[in-house]
Every structure is written in structure tokens, then in C-alpha cells.
């Protein structure tokens, strides 16, 4: 009887554990997706017309910002390059955006097409971007970004 009860208890415990894992892994996109999209749009605007305050509110202190050429920025270097014109976006158009949110982390993918004027030199860029946003309190912060040039 004890063995049968132990087996039954183990089965219930296993089922509850698996159910809990399934619940935690369920996407929260429908609930949080619009607020992530708003944060991503605020970042797009702030990259065109940068201020330290606007950018500082949107990016995490631990930011790892990977460029398509291989360079990786921190929060300080990302904001600094936008403020001093080393990285200067004249226009940014975002297309093909998708957002998936799970447990307070959002994965945002899109295509970024932009006119630039980096260090006073006009240019154009089209890249694929993966952004990882983390919910901190009621705010979404960009924690990591990686860009690649389409093949």
C-alpha cells in the first residue's frame, strides 16, 4: 500500500512539476507584446533624435550591443556614439518585426533600413536585428542587440 501511495504521489508531483514548467514557458506575447513594441519604437525615435535621458531610460546598464561589422558597444559607448555623431541615423524604417515574450524577456526581430550620416559621411544600411528586452518593474530595457547584414 505504501509503495502504491508513493508511486501515486510521485506521479502527482511529476505532473505538477511538468504543468508548472509548461505554464512558465508559455509565451506572454499577447499581454506584453504591445508594451515591448512601444519600447522598441521609442528606441527607434531616440536613435534618430538622441538624448542621453531618452536612451538611458530604454537601455539596460548591462547592454551588449553588437554591430553588423563585429564591434560591440556598452551602454556608455552606444549612447556616446549617438550623441557625438559617430553613429548618426537620419531615418530608420523598421519592417518585418516579430515579438515573442516569455517570463519577462522579449525577443524582438526586425529588418532595419536607415539613412545614416556617421561622422558626417552619408550612407545607407539594411540589417537584420535581434533585440533582447528585459522587463524591469513596469519598464522594458534593451539588454542585448545583435545585427547582421542580410546575405
PDB file of C-alpha atoms in Angstrom:
ATOM      1  CA  UNK A   1       0.000   0.000   0.000  1.00  0.00           C
ATOM      2  CA  UNK A   2       2.787   2.456   0.932  1.00  0.00           C
ATOM      3  CA  UNK A   3       4.624   1.683  -2.322  1.00  0.00           C
ATOM      4  CA  UNK A   4       1.428   2.275  -4.333  1.00  0.00           C
ATOM      5  CA  UNK A   5       0.853   5.555  -2.488  1.00  0.00           C
ATOM      6  CA  UNK A   6       4.472   6.636  -3.035  1.00  0.00           C
ATOM      7  CA  UNK A   7       4.220   5.884  -6.747  1.00  0.00           C
ATOM      8  CA  UNK A   8       0.951   7.791  -6.981  1.00  0.00           C
ATOM      9  CA  UNK A   9       2.406  10.701  -5.021  1.00  0.00           C
ATOM     10  CA  UNK A  10       5.470  10.739  -7.254  1.00  0.00           C
ATOM     11  CA  UNK A  11       3.253  10.740 -10.341  1.00  0.00           C
ATOM     12  CA  UNK A  12       1.213  13.660  -8.990  1.00  0.00           C
ATOM     13  CA  UNK A  13       4.392  15.552  -8.076  1.00  0.00           C
ATOM     14  CA  UNK A  14       5.863  14.929 -11.545  1.00  0.00           C
ATOM     15  CA  UNK A  15       2.640  16.044 -13.243  1.00  0.00           C
ATOM     16  CA  UNK A  16       2.500  19.201 -11.132  1.00  0.00           C
ATOM     17  CA  UNK A  17       6.138  19.970 -11.884  1.00  0.00           C
ATOM     18  CA  UNK A  18       5.663  19.494 -15.610  1.00  0.00           C
ATOM     19  CA  UNK A  19       2.492  21.574 -15.564  1.00  0.00           C
ATOM     20  CA  UNK A  20       4.375  24.334 -13.758  1.00  0.00           C
ATOM     21  CA  UNK A  21       7.151  24.229 -16.345  1.00  0.00           C
ATOM     22  CA  UNK A  22       4.641  24.375 -19.169  1.00  0.00           C
ATOM     23  CA  UNK A  23       2.965  27.375 -17.571  1.00  0.00           C
ATOM     24  CA  UNK A  24       6.255  29.225 -17.110  1.00  0.00           C
ATOM     25  CA  UNK A  25       7.330  28.546 -20.683  1.00  0.00           C
ATOM     26  CA  UNK A  26       4.071  29.815 -22.186  1.00  0.00           C
ATOM     27  CA  UNK A  27       4.580  32.989 -24.218  1.00  0.00           C
ATOM     28  CA  UNK A  28       3.296  36.209 -22.678  1.00  0.00           C
ATOM     29  CA  UNK A  29       3.286  37.943 -26.071  1.00  0.00           C
ATOM     30  CA  UNK A  30      -0.415  38.820 -26.139  1.00  0.00           C
ATOM     31  CA  UNK A  31      -0.185  40.589 -22.782  1.00  0.00           C
ATOM     32  CA  UNK A  32       3.244  42.260 -23.008  1.00  0.00           C
ATOM     33  CA  UNK A  33       3.774  42.450 -26.771  1.00  0.00           C
ATOM     34  CA  UNK A  34       2.269  45.926 -27.225  1.00  0.00           C
ATOM     35  CA  UNK A  35       4.401  47.450 -24.442  1.00  0.00           C
ATOM     36  CA  UNK A  36       7.548  45.859 -25.923  1.00  0.00           C
ATOM     37  CA  UNK A  37       6.617  47.216 -29.365  1.00  0.00           C
ATOM     38  CA  UNK A  38       6.198  50.670 -27.819  1.00  0.00           C
ATOM     39  CA  UNK A  39       9.628  50.476 -26.160  1.00  0.00           C
ATOM     40  CA  UNK A  40      11.197  49.371 -29.469  1.00  0.00           C
ATOM     41  CA  UNK A  41       9.520  52.295 -31.243  1.00  0.00           C
ATOM     42  CA  UNK A  42      10.727  54.715 -28.568  1.00  0.00           C
ATOM     43  CA  UNK A  43      14.267  53.393 -29.144  1.00  0.00           C
ATOM     44  CA  UNK A  44      13.928  53.889 -32.921  1.00  0.00           C
ATOM     45  CA  UNK A  45      12.909  57.516 -32.362  1.00  0.00           C
ATOM     46  CA  UNK A  46      15.639  58.082 -29.760  1.00  0.00           C
ATOM     47  CA  UNK A  47      18.283  56.764 -32.187  1.00  0.00           C
ATOM     48  CA  UNK A  48      17.208  59.376 -34.765  1.00  0.00           C
ATOM     49  CA  UNK A  49      16.948  62.241 -32.276  1.00  0.00           C
ATOM     50  CA  UNK A  50      19.127  61.097 -29.373  1.00  0.00           C
ATOM     51  CA  UNK A  51      19.227  62.455 -25.874  1.00  0.00           C
ATOM     52  CA  UNK A  52      21.076  60.790 -23.015  1.00  0.00           C
ATOM     53  CA  UNK A  53      17.879  60.805 -20.965  1.00  0.00           C
ATOM     54  CA  UNK A  54      15.698  59.063 -23.577  1.00  0.00           C
ATOM     55  CA  UNK A  55      18.345  56.482 -24.420  1.00  0.00           C
ATOM     56  CA  UNK A  56      19.220  55.919 -20.762  1.00  0.00           C
ATOM     57  CA  UNK A  57      15.589  55.087 -19.964  1.00  0.00           C
ATOM     58  CA  UNK A  58      15.440  52.459 -22.730  1.00  0.00           C
ATOM     59  CA  UNK A  59      18.702  50.551 -22.407  1.00  0.00           C
ATOM     60  CA  UNK A  60      19.971  48.421 -19.542  1.00  0.00           C
ATOM     61  CA  UNK A  61      23.188  49.316 -17.757  1.00  0.00           C
ATOM     62  CA  UNK A  62      24.477  45.862 -18.807  1.00  0.00           C
ATOM     63  CA  UNK A  63      23.780  46.494 -22.519  1.00  0.00           C
ATOM     64  CA  UNK A  64      25.714  44.398 -25.047  1.00  0.00           C
ATOM     65  CA  UNK A  65      25.092  45.992 -28.454  1.00  0.00           C
ATOM     66  CA  UNK A  66      26.588  44.033 -31.354  1.00  0.00           C
ATOM     67  CA  UNK A  67      27.016  45.760 -34.694  1.00  0.00           C
ATOM     68  CA  UNK A  68      26.891  44.014 -38.053  1.00  0.00           C
ATOM     69  CA  UNK A  69      30.603  44.730 -38.526  1.00  0.00           C
ATOM     70  CA  UNK A  70      31.533  42.915 -35.321  1.00  0.00           C
ATOM     71  CA  UNK A  71      32.072  45.827 -32.930  1.00  0.00           C
ATOM     72  CA  UNK A  72      30.293  45.524 -29.569  1.00  0.00           C
ATOM     73  CA  UNK A  73      29.112  48.564 -27.643  1.00  0.00           C
ATOM     74  CA  UNK A  74      28.292  49.033 -23.995  1.00  0.00           C
ATOM     75  CA  UNK A  75      25.562  51.374 -22.800  1.00  0.00           C
ATOM     76  CA  UNK A  76      28.088  54.191 -22.458  1.00  0.00           C
ATOM     77  CA  UNK A  77      29.673  53.732 -25.899  1.00  0.00           C
ATOM     78  CA  UNK A  78      26.295  53.227 -27.616  1.00  0.00           C
ATOM     79  CA  UNK A  79      24.891  56.452 -26.183  1.00  0.00           C
ATOM     80  CA  UNK A  80      28.203  58.302 -26.631  1.00  0.00           C
ATOM     81  CA  UNK A  81      28.451  57.409 -30.345  1.00  0.00           C
ATOM     82  CA  UNK A  82      24.891  58.622 -30.961  1.00  0.00           C
ATOM     83  CA  UNK A  83      25.494  61.841 -29.038  1.00  0.00           C
ATOM     84  CA  UNK A  84      28.796  62.744 -30.722  1.00  0.00           C
ATOM     85  CA  UNK A  85      27.649  61.883 -34.276  1.00  0.00           C
ATOM     86  CA  UNK A  86      29.948  58.911 -34.784  1.00  0.00           C
ATOM     87  CA  UNK A  87      26.713  56.975 -35.246  1.00  0.00           C
ATOM     88  CA  UNK A  88      24.105  59.261 -36.820  1.00  0.00           C
ATOM     89  CA  UNK A  89      20.752  57.953 -38.032  1.00  0.00           C
ATOM     90  CA  UNK A  90      18.880  60.364 -40.300  1.00  0.00           C
ATOM     91  CA  UNK A  91      15.993  57.937 -40.870  1.00  0.00           C
ATOM     92  CA  UNK A  92      15.172  54.456 -39.578  1.00  0.00           C
ATOM     93  CA  UNK A  93      12.433  52.256 -41.013  1.00  0.00           C
ATOM     94  CA  UNK A  94      11.567  49.014 -39.218  1.00  0.00           C
ATOM     95  CA  UNK A  95       9.875  46.180 -41.142  1.00  0.00           C
ATOM     96  CA  UNK A  96       9.075  42.509 -40.610  1.00  0.00           C
ATOM     97  CA  UNK A  97       9.037  42.909 -36.837  1.00  0.00           C
ATOM     98  CA  UNK A  98       8.161  39.950 -34.630  1.00  0.00           C
ATOM     99  CA  UNK A  99       7.948  39.877 -30.851  1.00  0.00           C
ATOM    100  CA  UNK A 100       7.900  36.887 -28.513  1.00  0.00           C
ATOM    101  CA  UNK A 101       7.681  37.389 -24.765  1.00  0.00           C
ATOM    102  CA  UNK A 102       8.408  34.667 -22.214  1.00  0.00           C
ATOM    103  CA  UNK A 103       8.810  35.223 -18.470  1.00  0.00           C
ATOM    104  CA  UNK A 104       9.670  38.916 -18.630  1.00  0.00           C
ATOM    105  CA  UNK A 105      12.098  38.573 -21.547  1.00  0.00           C
ATOM    106  CA  UNK A 106      11.196  39.705 -25.056  1.00  0.00           C
ATOM    107  CA  UNK A 107      12.877  38.596 -28.252  1.00  0.00           C
ATOM    108  CA  UNK A 108      12.354  41.211 -30.955  1.00  0.00           C
ATOM    109  CA  UNK A 109      13.436  40.572 -34.544  1.00  0.00           C
ATOM    110  CA  UNK A 110      13.143  43.020 -37.423  1.00  0.00           C
ATOM    111  CA  UNK A 111      14.755  44.457 -40.510  1.00  0.00           C
ATOM    112  CA  UNK A 112      16.216  47.938 -40.053  1.00  0.00           C
ATOM    113  CA  UNK A 113      16.684  50.136 -43.107  1.00  0.00           C
ATOM    114  CA  UNK A 114      18.286  53.512 -42.489  1.00  0.00           C
ATOM    115  CA  UNK A 115      19.886  56.576 -43.978  1.00  0.00           C
ATOM    116  CA  UNK A 116      22.953  57.464 -41.952  1.00  0.00           C
ATOM    117  CA  UNK A 117      25.420  60.308 -41.657  1.00  0.00           C
ATOM    118  CA  UNK A 118      28.071  58.616 -39.495  1.00  0.00           C
ATOM    119  CA  UNK A 119      30.839  61.091 -38.667  1.00  0.00           C
ATOM    120  CA  UNK A 120      29.462  63.359 -41.424  1.00  0.00           C
ATOM    121  CA  UNK A 121      29.598  60.681 -44.150  1.00  0.00           C
ATOM    122  CA  UNK A 122      26.202  59.914 -45.755  1.00  0.00           C
ATOM    123  CA  UNK A 123      25.312  56.255 -46.145  1.00  0.00           C
ATOM    124  CA  UNK A 124      22.592  53.641 -46.233  1.00  0.00           C
ATOM    125  CA  UNK A 125      22.250  50.479 -44.190  1.00  0.00           C
ATOM    126  CA  UNK A 126      19.950  47.493 -44.195  1.00  0.00           C
ATOM    127  CA  UNK A 127      20.427  44.950 -41.415  1.00  0.00           C
ATOM    128  CA  UNK A 128      18.585  42.186 -39.617  1.00  0.00           C
ATOM    129  CA  UNK A 129      18.367  42.852 -35.890  1.00  0.00           C
ATOM    130  CA  UNK A 130      17.776  40.627 -32.886  1.00  0.00           C
ATOM    131  CA  UNK A 131      16.967  42.537 -29.708  1.00  0.00           C
ATOM    132  CA  UNK A 132      16.591  41.067 -26.239  1.00  0.00           C
ATOM    133  CA  UNK A 133      14.478  43.183 -23.925  1.00  0.00           C
ATOM    134  CA  UNK A 134      14.007  42.551 -20.209  1.00  0.00           C
ATOM    135  CA  UNK A 135      11.091  43.734 -18.120  1.00  0.00           C
ATOM    136  CA  UNK A 136      12.302  45.662 -15.095  1.00  0.00           C
ATOM    137  CA  UNK A 137       9.423  46.798 -12.936  1.00  0.00           C
ATOM    138  CA  UNK A 138       6.944  48.198 -15.441  1.00  0.00           C
ATOM    139  CA  UNK A 139       9.629  49.218 -17.972  1.00  0.00           C
ATOM    140  CA  UNK A 140      11.262  47.276 -20.803  1.00  0.00           C
ATOM    141  CA  UNK A 141      15.034  47.700 -21.160  1.00  0.00           C
ATOM    142  CA  UNK A 142      17.174  46.661 -24.112  1.00  0.00           C
ATOM    143  CA  UNK A 143      19.623  44.165 -22.651  1.00  0.00           C
ATOM    144  CA  UNK A 144      21.267  42.862 -25.820  1.00  0.00           C
ATOM    145  CA  UNK A 145      21.214  43.538 -29.532  1.00  0.00           C
ATOM    146  CA  UNK A 146      22.870  41.836 -32.465  1.00  0.00           C
ATOM    147  CA  UNK A 147      22.774  42.967 -36.079  1.00  0.00           C
ATOM    148  CA  UNK A 148      23.774  41.092 -39.212  1.00  0.00           C
ATOM    149  CA  UNK A 149      23.842  42.091 -42.831  1.00  0.00           C
ATOM    150  CA  UNK A 150      21.448  40.030 -44.954  1.00  0.00           C
ATOM    151  CA  UNK A 151      23.160  37.546 -47.267  1.00  0.00           C
TER     152      UNK A 151
END
